[in-house]
PDB file of C-alpha atoms in Angstrom:
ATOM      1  CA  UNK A 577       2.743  21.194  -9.996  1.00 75.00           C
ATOM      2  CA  UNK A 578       6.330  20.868 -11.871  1.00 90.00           C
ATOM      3  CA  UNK A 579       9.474  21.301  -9.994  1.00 94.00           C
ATOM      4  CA  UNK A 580      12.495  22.707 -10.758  1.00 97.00           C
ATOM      5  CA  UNK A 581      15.763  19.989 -10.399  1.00 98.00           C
ATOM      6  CA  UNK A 582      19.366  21.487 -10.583  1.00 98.00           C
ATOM      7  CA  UNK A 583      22.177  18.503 -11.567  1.00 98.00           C
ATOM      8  CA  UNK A 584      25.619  19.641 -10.689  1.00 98.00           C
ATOM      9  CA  UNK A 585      28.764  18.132 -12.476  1.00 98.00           C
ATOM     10  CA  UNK A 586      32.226  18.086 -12.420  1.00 98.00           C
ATOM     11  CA  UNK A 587      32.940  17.688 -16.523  1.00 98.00           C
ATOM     12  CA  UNK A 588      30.939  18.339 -19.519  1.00 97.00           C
ATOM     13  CA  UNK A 589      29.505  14.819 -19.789  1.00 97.00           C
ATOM     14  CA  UNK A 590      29.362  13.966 -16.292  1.00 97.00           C
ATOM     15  CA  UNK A 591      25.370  14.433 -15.863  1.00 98.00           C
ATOM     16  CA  UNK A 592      25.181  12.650 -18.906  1.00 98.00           C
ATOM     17  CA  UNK A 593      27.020   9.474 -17.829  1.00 97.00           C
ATOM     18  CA  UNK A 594      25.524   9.590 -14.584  1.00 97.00           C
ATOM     19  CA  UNK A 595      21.752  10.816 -14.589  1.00 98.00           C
ATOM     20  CA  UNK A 596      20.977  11.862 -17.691  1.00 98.00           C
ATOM     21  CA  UNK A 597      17.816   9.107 -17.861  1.00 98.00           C
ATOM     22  CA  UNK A 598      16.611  10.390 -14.578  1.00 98.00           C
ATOM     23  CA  UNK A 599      16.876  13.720 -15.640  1.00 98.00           C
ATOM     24  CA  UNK A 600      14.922  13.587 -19.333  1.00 98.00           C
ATOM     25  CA  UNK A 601      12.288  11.452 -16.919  1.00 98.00           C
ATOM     26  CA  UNK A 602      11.550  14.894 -15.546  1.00 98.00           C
ATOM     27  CA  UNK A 603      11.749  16.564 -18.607  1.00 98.00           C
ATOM     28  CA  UNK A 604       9.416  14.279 -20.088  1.00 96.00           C
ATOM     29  CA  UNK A 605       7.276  14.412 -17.265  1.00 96.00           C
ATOM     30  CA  UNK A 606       6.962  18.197 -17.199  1.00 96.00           C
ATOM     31  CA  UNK A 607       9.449  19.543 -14.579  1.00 97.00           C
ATOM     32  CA  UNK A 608      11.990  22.303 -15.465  1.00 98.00           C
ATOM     33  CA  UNK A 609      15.486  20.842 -15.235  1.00 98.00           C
ATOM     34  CA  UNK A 610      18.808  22.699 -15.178  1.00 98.00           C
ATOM     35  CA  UNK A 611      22.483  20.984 -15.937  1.00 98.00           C
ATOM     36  CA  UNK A 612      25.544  22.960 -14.511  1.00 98.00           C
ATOM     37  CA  UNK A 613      28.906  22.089 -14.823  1.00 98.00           C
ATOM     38  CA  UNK A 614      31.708  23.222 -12.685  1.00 98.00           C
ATOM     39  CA  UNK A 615      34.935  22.978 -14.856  1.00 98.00           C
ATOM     40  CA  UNK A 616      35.550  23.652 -18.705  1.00 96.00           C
ATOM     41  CA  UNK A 617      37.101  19.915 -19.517  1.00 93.00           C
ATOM     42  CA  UNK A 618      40.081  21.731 -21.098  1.00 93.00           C
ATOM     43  CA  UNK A 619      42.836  19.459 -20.128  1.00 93.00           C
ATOM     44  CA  UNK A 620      40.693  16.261 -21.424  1.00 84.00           C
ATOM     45  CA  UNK A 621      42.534  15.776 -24.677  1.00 84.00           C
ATOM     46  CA  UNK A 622      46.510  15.366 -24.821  1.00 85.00           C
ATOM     47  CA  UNK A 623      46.252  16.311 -28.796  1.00 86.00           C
ATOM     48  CA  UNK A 624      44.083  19.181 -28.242  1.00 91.00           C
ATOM     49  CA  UNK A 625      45.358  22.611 -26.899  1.00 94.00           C
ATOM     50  CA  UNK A 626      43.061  23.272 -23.405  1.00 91.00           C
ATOM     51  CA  UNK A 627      41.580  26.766 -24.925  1.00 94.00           C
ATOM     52  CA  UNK A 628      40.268  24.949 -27.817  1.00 95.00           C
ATOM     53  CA  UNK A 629      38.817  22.495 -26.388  1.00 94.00           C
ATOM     54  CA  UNK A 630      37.211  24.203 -24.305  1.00 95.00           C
ATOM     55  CA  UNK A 631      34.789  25.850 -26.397  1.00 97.00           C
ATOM     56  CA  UNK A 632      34.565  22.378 -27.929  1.00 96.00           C
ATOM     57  CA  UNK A 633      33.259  20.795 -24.683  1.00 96.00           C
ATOM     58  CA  UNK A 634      31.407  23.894 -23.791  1.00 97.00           C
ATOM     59  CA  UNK A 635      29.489  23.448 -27.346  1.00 98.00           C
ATOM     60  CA  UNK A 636      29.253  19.645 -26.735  1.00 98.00           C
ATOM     61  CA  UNK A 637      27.628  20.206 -23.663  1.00 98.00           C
ATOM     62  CA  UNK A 638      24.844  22.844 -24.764  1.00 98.00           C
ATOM     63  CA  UNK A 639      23.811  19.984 -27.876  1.00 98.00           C
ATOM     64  CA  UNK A 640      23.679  17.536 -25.027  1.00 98.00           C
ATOM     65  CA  UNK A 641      20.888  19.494 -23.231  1.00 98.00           C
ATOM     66  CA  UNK A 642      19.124  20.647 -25.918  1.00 98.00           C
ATOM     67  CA  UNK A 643      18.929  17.106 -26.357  1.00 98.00           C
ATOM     68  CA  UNK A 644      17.706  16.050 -22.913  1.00 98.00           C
ATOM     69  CA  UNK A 645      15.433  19.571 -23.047  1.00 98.00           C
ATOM     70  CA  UNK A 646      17.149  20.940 -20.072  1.00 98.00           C
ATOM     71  CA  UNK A 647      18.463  24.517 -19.481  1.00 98.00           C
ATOM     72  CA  UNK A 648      23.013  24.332 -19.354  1.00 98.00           C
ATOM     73  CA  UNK A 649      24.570  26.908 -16.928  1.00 98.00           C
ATOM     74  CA  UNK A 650      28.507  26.800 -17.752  1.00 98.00           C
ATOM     75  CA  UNK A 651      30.587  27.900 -14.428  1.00 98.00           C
ATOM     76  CA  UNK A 652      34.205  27.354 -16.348  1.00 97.00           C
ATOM     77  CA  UNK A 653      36.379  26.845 -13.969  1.00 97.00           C
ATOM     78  CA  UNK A 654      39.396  25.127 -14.749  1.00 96.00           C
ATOM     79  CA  UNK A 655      39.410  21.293 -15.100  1.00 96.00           C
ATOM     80  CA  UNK A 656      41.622  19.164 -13.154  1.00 95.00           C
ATOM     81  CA  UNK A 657      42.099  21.827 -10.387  1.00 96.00           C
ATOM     82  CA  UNK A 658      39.078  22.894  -8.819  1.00 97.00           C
ATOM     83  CA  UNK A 659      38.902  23.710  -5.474  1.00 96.00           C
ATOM     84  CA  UNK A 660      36.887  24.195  -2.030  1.00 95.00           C
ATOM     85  CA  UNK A 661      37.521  27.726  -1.866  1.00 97.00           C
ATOM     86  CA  UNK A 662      35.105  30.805  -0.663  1.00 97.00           C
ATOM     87  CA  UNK A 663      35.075  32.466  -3.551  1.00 97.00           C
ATOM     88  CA  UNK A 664      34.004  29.441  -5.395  1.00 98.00           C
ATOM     89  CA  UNK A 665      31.297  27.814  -2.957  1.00 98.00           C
ATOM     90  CA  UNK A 666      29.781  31.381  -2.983  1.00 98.00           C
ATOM     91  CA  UNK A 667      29.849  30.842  -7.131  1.00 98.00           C
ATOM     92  CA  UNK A 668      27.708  28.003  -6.284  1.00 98.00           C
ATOM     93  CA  UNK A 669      25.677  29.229  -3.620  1.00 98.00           C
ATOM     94  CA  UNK A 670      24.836  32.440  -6.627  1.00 98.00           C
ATOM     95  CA  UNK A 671      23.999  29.351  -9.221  1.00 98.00           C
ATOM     96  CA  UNK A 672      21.608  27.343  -6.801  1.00 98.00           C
ATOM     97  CA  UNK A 673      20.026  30.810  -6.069  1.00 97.00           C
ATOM     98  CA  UNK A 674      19.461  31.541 -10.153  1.00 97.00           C
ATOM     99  CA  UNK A 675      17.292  27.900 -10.520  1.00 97.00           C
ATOM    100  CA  UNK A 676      15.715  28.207  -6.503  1.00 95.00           C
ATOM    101  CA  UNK A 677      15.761  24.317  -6.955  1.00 96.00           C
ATOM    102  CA  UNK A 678      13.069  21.478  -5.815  1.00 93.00           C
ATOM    103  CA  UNK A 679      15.740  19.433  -5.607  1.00 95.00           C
ATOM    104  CA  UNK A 680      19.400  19.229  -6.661  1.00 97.00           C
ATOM    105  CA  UNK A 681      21.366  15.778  -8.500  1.00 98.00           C
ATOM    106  CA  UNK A 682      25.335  16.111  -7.456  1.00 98.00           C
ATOM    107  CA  UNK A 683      28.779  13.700  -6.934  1.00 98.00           C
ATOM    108  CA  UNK A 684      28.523  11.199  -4.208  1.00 97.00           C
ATOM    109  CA  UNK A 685      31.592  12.082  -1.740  1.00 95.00           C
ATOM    110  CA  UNK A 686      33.571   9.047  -2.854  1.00 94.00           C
ATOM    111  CA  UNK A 687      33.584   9.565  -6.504  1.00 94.00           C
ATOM    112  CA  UNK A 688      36.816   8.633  -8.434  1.00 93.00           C
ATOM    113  CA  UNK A 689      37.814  11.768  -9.624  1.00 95.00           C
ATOM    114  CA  UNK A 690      39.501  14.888  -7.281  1.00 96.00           C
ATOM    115  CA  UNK A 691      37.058  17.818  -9.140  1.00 97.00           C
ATOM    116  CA  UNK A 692      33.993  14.934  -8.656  1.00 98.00           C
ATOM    117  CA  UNK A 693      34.632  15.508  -4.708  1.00 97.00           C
ATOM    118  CA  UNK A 694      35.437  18.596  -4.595  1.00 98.00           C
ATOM    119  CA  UNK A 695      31.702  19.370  -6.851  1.00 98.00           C
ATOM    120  CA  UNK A 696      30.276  17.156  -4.465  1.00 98.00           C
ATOM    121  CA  UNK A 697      31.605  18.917  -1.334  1.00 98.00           C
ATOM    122  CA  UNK A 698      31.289  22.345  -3.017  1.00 98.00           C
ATOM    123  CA  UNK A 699      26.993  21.657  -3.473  1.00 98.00           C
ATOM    124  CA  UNK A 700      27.256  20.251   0.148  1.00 96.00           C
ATOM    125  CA  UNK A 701      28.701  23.394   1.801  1.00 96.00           C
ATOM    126  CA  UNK A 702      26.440  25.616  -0.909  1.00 97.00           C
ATOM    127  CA  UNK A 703      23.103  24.257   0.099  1.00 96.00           C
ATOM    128  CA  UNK A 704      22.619  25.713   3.292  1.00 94.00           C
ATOM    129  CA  UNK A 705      23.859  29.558   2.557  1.00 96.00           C
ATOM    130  CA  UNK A 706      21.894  29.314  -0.747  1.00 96.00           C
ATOM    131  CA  UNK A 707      19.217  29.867   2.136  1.00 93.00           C
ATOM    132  CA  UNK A 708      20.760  32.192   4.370  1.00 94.00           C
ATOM    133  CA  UNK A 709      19.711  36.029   3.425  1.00 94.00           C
ATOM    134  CA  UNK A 710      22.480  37.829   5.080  1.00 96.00           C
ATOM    135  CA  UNK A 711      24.950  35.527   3.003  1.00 96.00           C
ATOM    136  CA  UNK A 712      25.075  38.099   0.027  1.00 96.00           C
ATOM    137  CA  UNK A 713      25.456  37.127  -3.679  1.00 97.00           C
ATOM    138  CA  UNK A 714      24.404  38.710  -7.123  1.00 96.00           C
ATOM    139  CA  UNK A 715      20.950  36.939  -6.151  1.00 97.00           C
ATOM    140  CA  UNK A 716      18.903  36.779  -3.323  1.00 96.00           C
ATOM    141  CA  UNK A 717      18.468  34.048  -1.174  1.00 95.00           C
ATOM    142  CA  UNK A 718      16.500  30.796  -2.324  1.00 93.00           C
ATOM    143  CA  UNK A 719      13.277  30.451  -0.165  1.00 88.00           C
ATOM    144  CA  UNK A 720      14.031  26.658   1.299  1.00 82.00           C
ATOM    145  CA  UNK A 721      16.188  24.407   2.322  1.00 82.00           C
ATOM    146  CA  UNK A 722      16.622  21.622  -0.506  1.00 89.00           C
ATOM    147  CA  UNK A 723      16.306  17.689  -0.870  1.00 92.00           C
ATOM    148  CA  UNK A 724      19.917  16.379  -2.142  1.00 96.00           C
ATOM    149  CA  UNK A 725      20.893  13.362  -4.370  1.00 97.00           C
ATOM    150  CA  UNK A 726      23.871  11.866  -5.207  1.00 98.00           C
ATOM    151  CA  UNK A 727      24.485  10.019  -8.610  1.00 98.00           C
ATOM    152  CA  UNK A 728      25.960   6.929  -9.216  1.00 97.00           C
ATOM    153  CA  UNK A 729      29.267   6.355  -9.074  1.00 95.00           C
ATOM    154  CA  UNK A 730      31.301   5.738 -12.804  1.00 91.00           C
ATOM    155  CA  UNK A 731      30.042   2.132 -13.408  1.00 88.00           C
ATOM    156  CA  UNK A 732      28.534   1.420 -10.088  1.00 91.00           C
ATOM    157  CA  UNK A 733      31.977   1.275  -8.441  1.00 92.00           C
ATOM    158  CA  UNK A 734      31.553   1.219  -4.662  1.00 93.00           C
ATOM    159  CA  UNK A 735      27.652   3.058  -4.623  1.00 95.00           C
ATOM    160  CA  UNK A 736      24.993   1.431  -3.077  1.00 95.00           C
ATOM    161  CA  UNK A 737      21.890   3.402  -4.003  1.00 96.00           C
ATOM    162  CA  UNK A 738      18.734   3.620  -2.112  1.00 94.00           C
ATOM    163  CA  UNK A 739      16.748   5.081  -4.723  1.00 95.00           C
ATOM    164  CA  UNK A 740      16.500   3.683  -8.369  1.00 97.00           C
ATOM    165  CA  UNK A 741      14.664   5.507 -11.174  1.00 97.00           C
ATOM    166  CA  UNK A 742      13.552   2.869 -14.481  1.00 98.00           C
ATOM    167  CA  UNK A 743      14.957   4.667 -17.789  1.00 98.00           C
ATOM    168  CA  UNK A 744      13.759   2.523 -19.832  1.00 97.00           C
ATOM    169  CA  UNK A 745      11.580   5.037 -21.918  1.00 97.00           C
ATOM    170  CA  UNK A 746      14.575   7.593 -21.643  1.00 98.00           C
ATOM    171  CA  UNK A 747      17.704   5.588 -22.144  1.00 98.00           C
ATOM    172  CA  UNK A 748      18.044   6.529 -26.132  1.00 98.00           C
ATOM    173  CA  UNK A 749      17.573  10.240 -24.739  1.00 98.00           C
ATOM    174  CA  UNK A 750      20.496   9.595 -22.352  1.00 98.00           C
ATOM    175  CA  UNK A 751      22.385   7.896 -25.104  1.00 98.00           C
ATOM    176  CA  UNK A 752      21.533  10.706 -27.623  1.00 98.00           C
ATOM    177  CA  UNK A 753      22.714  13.500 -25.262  1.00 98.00           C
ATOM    178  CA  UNK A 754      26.157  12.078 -24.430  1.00 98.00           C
ATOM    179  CA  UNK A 755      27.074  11.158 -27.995  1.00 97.00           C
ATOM    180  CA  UNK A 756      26.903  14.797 -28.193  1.00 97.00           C
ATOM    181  CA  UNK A 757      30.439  14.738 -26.483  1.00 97.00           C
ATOM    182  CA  UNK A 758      32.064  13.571 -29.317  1.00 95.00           C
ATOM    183  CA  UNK A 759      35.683  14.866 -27.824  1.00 94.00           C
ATOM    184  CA  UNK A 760      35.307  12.677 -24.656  1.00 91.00           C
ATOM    185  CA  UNK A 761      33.852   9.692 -25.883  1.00 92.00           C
ATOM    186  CA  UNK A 762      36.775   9.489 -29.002  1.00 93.00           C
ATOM    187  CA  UNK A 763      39.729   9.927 -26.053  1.00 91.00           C
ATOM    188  CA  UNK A 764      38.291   7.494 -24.014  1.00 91.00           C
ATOM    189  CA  UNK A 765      38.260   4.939 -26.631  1.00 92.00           C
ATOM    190  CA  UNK A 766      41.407   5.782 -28.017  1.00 92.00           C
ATOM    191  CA  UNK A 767      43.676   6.378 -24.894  1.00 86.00           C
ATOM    192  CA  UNK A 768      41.447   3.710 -22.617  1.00 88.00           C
ATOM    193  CA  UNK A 769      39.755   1.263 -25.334  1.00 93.00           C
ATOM    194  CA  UNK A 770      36.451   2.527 -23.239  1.00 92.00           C
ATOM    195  CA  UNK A 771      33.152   2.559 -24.677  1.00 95.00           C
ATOM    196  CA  UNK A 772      31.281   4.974 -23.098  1.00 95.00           C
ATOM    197  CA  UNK A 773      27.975   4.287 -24.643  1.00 96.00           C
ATOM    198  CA  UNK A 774      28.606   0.681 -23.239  1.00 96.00           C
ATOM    199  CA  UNK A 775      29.354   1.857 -20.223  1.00 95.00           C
ATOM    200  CA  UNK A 776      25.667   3.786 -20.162  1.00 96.00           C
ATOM    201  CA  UNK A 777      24.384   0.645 -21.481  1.00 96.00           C
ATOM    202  CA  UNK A 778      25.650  -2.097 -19.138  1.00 96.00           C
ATOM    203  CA  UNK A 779      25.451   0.806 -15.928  1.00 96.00           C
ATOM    204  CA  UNK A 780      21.550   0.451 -16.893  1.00 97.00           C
ATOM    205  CA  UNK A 781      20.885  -2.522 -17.265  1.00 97.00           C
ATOM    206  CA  UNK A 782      22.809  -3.691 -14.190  1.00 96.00           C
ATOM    207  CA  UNK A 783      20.877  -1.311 -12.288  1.00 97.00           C
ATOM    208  CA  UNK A 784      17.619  -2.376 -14.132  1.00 97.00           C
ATOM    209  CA  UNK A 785      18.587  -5.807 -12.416  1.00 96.00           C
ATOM    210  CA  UNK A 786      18.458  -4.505  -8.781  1.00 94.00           C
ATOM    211  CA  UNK A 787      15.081  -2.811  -9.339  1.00 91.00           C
ATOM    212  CA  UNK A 788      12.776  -4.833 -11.611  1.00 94.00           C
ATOM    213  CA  UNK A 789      13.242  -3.349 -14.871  1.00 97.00           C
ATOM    214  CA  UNK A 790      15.021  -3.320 -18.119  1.00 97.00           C
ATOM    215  CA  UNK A 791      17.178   0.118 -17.487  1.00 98.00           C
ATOM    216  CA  UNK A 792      17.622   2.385 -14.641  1.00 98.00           C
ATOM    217  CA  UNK A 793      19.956   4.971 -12.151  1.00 98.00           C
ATOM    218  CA  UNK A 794      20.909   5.066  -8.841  1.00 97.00           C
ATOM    219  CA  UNK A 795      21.135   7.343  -6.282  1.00 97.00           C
ATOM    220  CA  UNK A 796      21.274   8.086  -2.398  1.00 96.00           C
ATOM    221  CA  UNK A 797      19.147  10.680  -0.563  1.00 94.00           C
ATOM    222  CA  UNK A 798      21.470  12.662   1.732  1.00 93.00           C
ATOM    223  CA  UNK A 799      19.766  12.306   5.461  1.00 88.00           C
ATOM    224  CA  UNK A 800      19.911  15.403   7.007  1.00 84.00           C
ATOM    225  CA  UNK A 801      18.392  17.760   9.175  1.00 80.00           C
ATOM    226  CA  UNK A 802      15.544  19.687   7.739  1.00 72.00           C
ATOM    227  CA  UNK A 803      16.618  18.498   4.061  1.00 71.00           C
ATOM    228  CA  UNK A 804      14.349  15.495   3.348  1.00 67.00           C
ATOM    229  CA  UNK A 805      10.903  15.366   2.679  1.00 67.00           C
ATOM    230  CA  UNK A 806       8.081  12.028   3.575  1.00 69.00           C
ATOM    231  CA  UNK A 807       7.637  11.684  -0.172  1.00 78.00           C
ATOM    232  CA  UNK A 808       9.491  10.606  -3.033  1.00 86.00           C
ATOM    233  CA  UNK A 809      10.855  13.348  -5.469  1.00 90.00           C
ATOM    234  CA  UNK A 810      12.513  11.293  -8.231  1.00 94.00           C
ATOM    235  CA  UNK A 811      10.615  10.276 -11.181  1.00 94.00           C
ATOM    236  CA  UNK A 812       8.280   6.964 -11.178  1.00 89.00           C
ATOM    237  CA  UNK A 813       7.706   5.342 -14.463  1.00 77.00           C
ATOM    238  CA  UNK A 814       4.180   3.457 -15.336  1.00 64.00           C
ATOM    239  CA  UNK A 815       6.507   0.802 -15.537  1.00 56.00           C
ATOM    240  CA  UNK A 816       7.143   0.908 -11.731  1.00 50.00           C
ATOM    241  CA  UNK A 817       3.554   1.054 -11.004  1.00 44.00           C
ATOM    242  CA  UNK A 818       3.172  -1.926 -12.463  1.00 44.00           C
ATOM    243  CA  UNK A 819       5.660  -3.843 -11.823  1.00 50.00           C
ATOM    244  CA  UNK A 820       4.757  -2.894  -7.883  1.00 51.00           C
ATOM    245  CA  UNK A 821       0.809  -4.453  -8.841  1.00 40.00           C
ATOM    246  CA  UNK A 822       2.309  -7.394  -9.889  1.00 50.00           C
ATOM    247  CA  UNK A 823       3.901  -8.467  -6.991  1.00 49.00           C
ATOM    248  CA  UNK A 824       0.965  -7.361  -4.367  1.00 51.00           C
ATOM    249  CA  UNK A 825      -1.201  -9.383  -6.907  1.00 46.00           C
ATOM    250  CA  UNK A 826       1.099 -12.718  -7.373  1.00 48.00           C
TER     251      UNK A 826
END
């Protein structure tokens, strides 16, 4: 039976940096998948006036998960200054309601960037009224309490994951969709010299080291009380299944 997985972002190409492998895994696989993104990206570019770009990231982003085969919800809030507020964790407790997740893909707390953190903590506080019926939004209340993951850090900086999913068959997707960010990946490489489809590249293949195969992503269940399930909910490749003979065989 396919699931339904919600991935939560800060930025436009966020998701894609961080899980898009994972994410066109389930795709692939035949699970229902759903990319949000908290803020517009309209401060991303010092050459390009924030309105403007905006609709350019927002347009980015909706190529990117046509790409990946995934269904974009754009929440627009302003980047650079989002914010822990009620009004906005009820926006997100309204957005998990609309996809009723399986599961839901997020920021881990110590992320590098303030609107990472405060996505990360705004999911966090979410997930438990998404539940509640007497907390009222445009949408009633989603009928479980849901499994949470949190996606690799920007180049594997200070994440340890517990989980790791191979993206081998998927990294070209992943690639594919975040070339679709055209805006992001030229500022980066002007202002920074930063290659962000090397980053994708090496990120994988490091990862691919820890677990046994050629690329992959990494992520940490969140332990907590009636959240996680016995089994495992992120993708397995037939790559992992054999890999795993191989060693009970050797």
């Amino acid at each position: 039976m396919g699931m339904r997985i919600l991935a939560v972002g800060a930025h436009p190409d966020d998701l894609e940096l961080q899980c898009a492998g994972t994410l066109a895994m389930y795709v692939k696989q035949g699970h229902e998948v759903f990319m949000a993104v908290a803020t517009n990206g309209d401060k991303g570019n010092f050459d390009v006036e924030p309105e403007e770009l905006a609709r350019t990231r927002e347009e980015e982003f909706r190529q990117s998960c046509e790409v990946i085969g995934a269904t974009p919800i754009w929440m627009g809030y302003p980047d650079e200054l989002l914010e822990n507020t009620m009004e906005i964790r009820l926006a997100f407790v309204d957005m998990i309601r609309q996809v009723n997740p399986d599961l839901v893909i997020t920021h881990g707390p110590n992320d590098y960037h303030p609107d990472h953190r405060y996505t990360s903590q705004l999911v966090w506080d979410a997930l438990p009224l998404a539940g509640v019926a007497n907390v009222k939004t445009s949408r009633p209340a989603a009928d479980r309490q849901v499994t949470l993951y949190y996606m690799d850090n920007l180049g594997g900086i200070g994440f340890n994951p517990t989980e790791l999913v191979d993206i081998t068959d998927t990294i070209e997707v992943k690639k594919a969709a975040l070339a679709k960010h055209a805006s992001q990946t030229d500022i980066f490489m002007r202002l920074l010299n930063v290659d962000l489809l090397d980053v994708v590249e090496t990120t994988g293949k490091f990862r691919g080291y820890q677990s046994g195969c050629k690329y992959a992503e990494g992520f940490v269940k969140v332990e907590a009380w009636y959240r996680g399930l016995s089994k495992r909910l992120l993708p397995e490749s037939d790559a992992d299944s054999a890999f795993e003979y191989r060693i009970q065989t050797r």
